[in-house]
Coordinates of C-alpha atoms in Angstrom, one line a residue:
M198 CA -0.2 -0.4 -0.2
V199 CA 1.2 3.1 -1.4
A200 CA 1.0 5.6 1.8
L201 CA -0.3 9.1 1.7
G202 CA 2.6 11.2 2.0
D203 CA 5.2 9.9 -0.7
M204 CA 1.5 10.5 -3.4
L205 CA 2.7 14.1 -2.4
T206 CA 5.0 14.8 -4.7
M207 CA 7.3 17.8 -5.8
R208 CA 5.2 18.4 -8.8
R209 CA 1.9 18.1 -7.3
M210 CA 2.8 20.2 -4.3
V211 CA 2.9 23.2 -6.9
A212 CA -0.5 22.0 -8.5
V213 CA -2.0 22.1 -5.5
C214 CA -0.2 25.4 -4.4
S215 CA -2.0 26.9 -7.4
A216 CA -4.9 26.2 -7.7
V217 CA -5.4 27.2 -4.2
C218 CA -4.1 31.0 -5.0
G219 CA -6.1 30.1 -7.9
G220 CA -9.7 30.2 -5.6
V221 CA -9.8 26.4 -4.6
D222 CA -10.1 25.6 -1.4
M223 CA -7.3 23.3 -0.2
A224 CA -9.4 19.9 0.3
T225 CA -11.0 20.1 -3.2
A226 CA -7.4 20.4 -4.5
L227 CA -5.9 17.7 -2.8
H228 CA -8.7 15.4 -3.8
T229 CA -8.3 16.9 -7.5
V230 CA -4.5 16.1 -7.7
L231 CA -4.9 12.8 -5.4
L232 CA -7.3 11.1 -7.7
S233 CA -8.5 10.1 -4.8
R234 CA -11.9 9.0 -6.8
F235 CA -9.9 6.7 -7.6
M236 CA -8.7 5.4 -4.3
P237 CA -9.3 2.4 -3.0
V238 CA -12.7 2.5 -0.3
L239 CA -10.0 2.5 3.1
T240 CA -7.1 4.7 1.6
K241 CA -9.9 7.4 0.2
K242 CA -11.4 7.2 4.1
T243 CA -7.7 7.5 5.8
L244 CA -7.3 10.6 3.6
C245 CA -11.2 12.2 4.0
A246 CA -10.6 11.4 7.9
T247 CA -6.8 12.9 7.7
L248 CA -8.3 16.6 5.8
N249 CA -10.5 16.6 8.3
D250 CA -8.1 15.8 11.9
L251 CA -6.5 19.1 10.4
G252 CA -9.0 20.9 9.7
V253 CA -9.2 21.0 6.0
I254 CA -12.8 20.6 5.1
E255 CA -14.7 21.1 1.6
R256 CA -16.2 23.8 0.5
K257 CA -19.7 23.2 -0.7
K258 CA -20.6 25.9 -3.3
Q259 CA -22.7 25.3 -6.4
E260 CA -22.1 28.4 -7.6
D261 CA -22.2 29.1 -11.4
I262 CA -18.8 29.8 -13.6
A263 CA -19.8 31.8 -15.4
I264 CA -17.4 32.2 -19.4
T265 CA -16.4 35.2 -20.4
S266 CA -14.5 35.9 -23.3
T267 CA -12.5 39.2 -24.8
P268 CA -10.3 39.3 -28.2
D269 CA -6.8 38.3 -26.3
T270 CA -8.4 36.6 -23.4
L271 CA -10.5 33.6 -22.1
T272 CA -11.8 33.1 -18.3
I273 CA -13.8 30.5 -16.9
G274 CA -14.7 31.0 -13.1
S275 CA -11.1 32.4 -11.6
V276 CA -9.1 31.8 -14.0
T277 CA -7.8 33.7 -16.9
I278 CA -5.2 32.6 -19.6
P279 CA -4.5 34.4 -23.1
K280 CA -6.6 33.1 -26.5
L281 CA -4.1 30.9 -28.7
K282 CA -5.1 31.8 -32.3
G283 CA -4.8 29.5 -34.3
D284 CA -5.3 28.1 -38.1
P285 CA -9.5 28.7 -37.4
E286 CA -10.1 26.4 -39.9
L287 CA -8.4 23.8 -37.1
V288 CA -10.2 25.0 -34.6
P289 CA -12.8 22.3 -33.4
S290 CA -16.5 23.6 -33.9
T291 CA -19.2 21.4 -32.0
L292 CA -22.4 22.4 -30.8
F293 CA -22.0 22.1 -27.0
Y294 CA -24.4 22.4 -24.5
E295 CA -22.9 24.2 -21.4
N296 CA -24.0 22.7 -17.6
K297 CA -22.5 23.9 -14.6
N298 CA -20.7 20.6 -14.0
Q299 CA -19.2 20.8 -17.8
A300 CA -18.3 24.5 -16.5
R301 CA -16.3 23.2 -13.4
T302 CA -14.3 21.4 -15.6
L303 CA -13.9 23.2 -18.3
E304 CA -11.9 26.0 -15.0
E305 CA -9.7 23.2 -14.1
L306 CA -9.3 22.4 -18.2
A307 CA -8.3 25.7 -17.8
R308 CA -6.4 26.4 -14.3
S309 CA -4.1 23.7 -15.3
L310 CA -3.4 24.9 -18.5
E311 CA -3.0 28.9 -16.9
G312 CA -0.3 26.5 -14.6
G313 CA 1.6 25.5 -17.2
C314 CA 0.1 22.2 -18.5
R315 CA 0.6 22.0 -22.2
H316 CA -1.0 18.6 -21.7
L317 CA -3.3 17.9 -20.2
L318 CA -4.7 14.0 -20.3
L319 CA -8.6 13.2 -20.2
V320 CA -9.7 9.3 -18.5
G321 CA -12.5 8.9 -18.1
N322 CA -15.6 5.6 -20.4
Q323 CA -15.9 5.4 -23.6
G324 CA -18.9 8.2 -24.5
V325 CA -19.2 10.9 -21.4
G326 CA -17.7 13.7 -23.2
K327 CA -14.1 13.7 -23.2
N328 CA -14.0 15.4 -26.3
K329 CA -16.7 17.1 -26.5
L330 CA -15.4 19.1 -24.0
V331 CA -11.9 19.4 -24.6
D332 CA -13.2 20.7 -28.5
R333 CA -15.3 23.9 -26.8
L334 CA -12.1 25.0 -25.2
L335 CA -9.9 24.8 -27.8
N336 CA -13.2 26.7 -29.4
L337 CA -13.4 29.5 -27.1
L338 CA -9.4 29.6 -27.0
E339 CA -9.6 29.2 -30.9
A340 CA -6.4 27.0 -31.1
E341 CA -5.8 24.1 -33.2
R342 CA -6.9 20.5 -32.5
E343 CA -4.3 18.1 -32.5
Y344 CA -5.8 14.4 -32.3
L345 CA -4.0 11.5 -31.2
Q346 CA -6.3 8.3 -30.4
L347 CA -4.7 6.1 -28.2
H348 CA -5.5 2.4 -27.0
R349 CA -3.9 -0.4 -25.0
D350 CA -1.4 -1.0 -28.0
S351 CA -0.1 2.3 -28.4
T352 CA 3.7 2.5 -27.6
V353 CA 5.7 5.3 -27.0
Q354 CA 7.7 3.9 -30.7
S355 CA 4.2 4.2 -31.9
I356 CA 3.3 7.4 -32.3
T357 CA 7.2 9.1 -32.4
V358 CA 9.5 7.9 -35.0
Q359 CA 13.4 8.6 -34.7
V360 CA 14.9 11.3 -37.0
R361 CA 18.9 11.1 -38.0
R362 CA 20.3 14.5 -38.1
G363 CA 24.4 14.9 -38.2
S364 CA 25.4 12.7 -35.8
T365 CA 22.7 12.7 -33.4
Y366 CA 19.0 11.5 -33.1
S367 CA 15.8 13.2 -32.1
S368 CA 12.0 12.3 -31.6
A369 CA 9.9 13.6 -34.2
G370 CA 5.7 12.8 -33.9
T371 CA 4.1 10.9 -37.4
P372 CA 1.9 12.4 -39.3
L373 CA -0.6 9.9 -36.5
S374 CA 0.0 12.6 -34.2
S375 CA 0.6 15.6 -35.6
P376 CA -2.7 15.9 -37.9
S377 CA -2.2 19.4 -39.1
Q378 CA 0.9 18.8 -39.9
S379 CA -0.1 16.2 -42.8
R380 CA -2.7 18.2 -44.2

């Protein structure tokens, strides 16, 4: 069994601090960063009990999250990030009906982008709306979509190619991993 203290790496602590500075309460930030909803029941109970003992209590508020856009920035809730201004033909446009949970998820994704994350991994069952959320965020950011479909047999070698330049080798994306370059 992994100790909870071992799960709080420096990167995760920075993510917690970034979220708290952005207005998220400490308990929510810790649960999000530690992926507590995927923890075994006993581990999650231990985490909740420890946080309660320390006085770290989750705020329960269901306020609406506003999404506003200016020509240069996008604001989702308490997070403001610059727009990326990609090629308009490659910016996804999809029919999207917002609700509170989706707005909250978009705010979390925007907070990750604001904190310096360039790559996001969304995990969930087929058909729950992962692509729809990403397409909506990219549409709001006016950013191009680069789509990479992974499956259980995907390997690093299958999505990258070794390119030799002189006496050195470097990894380069394949048309599979960079569809916008192959157009």
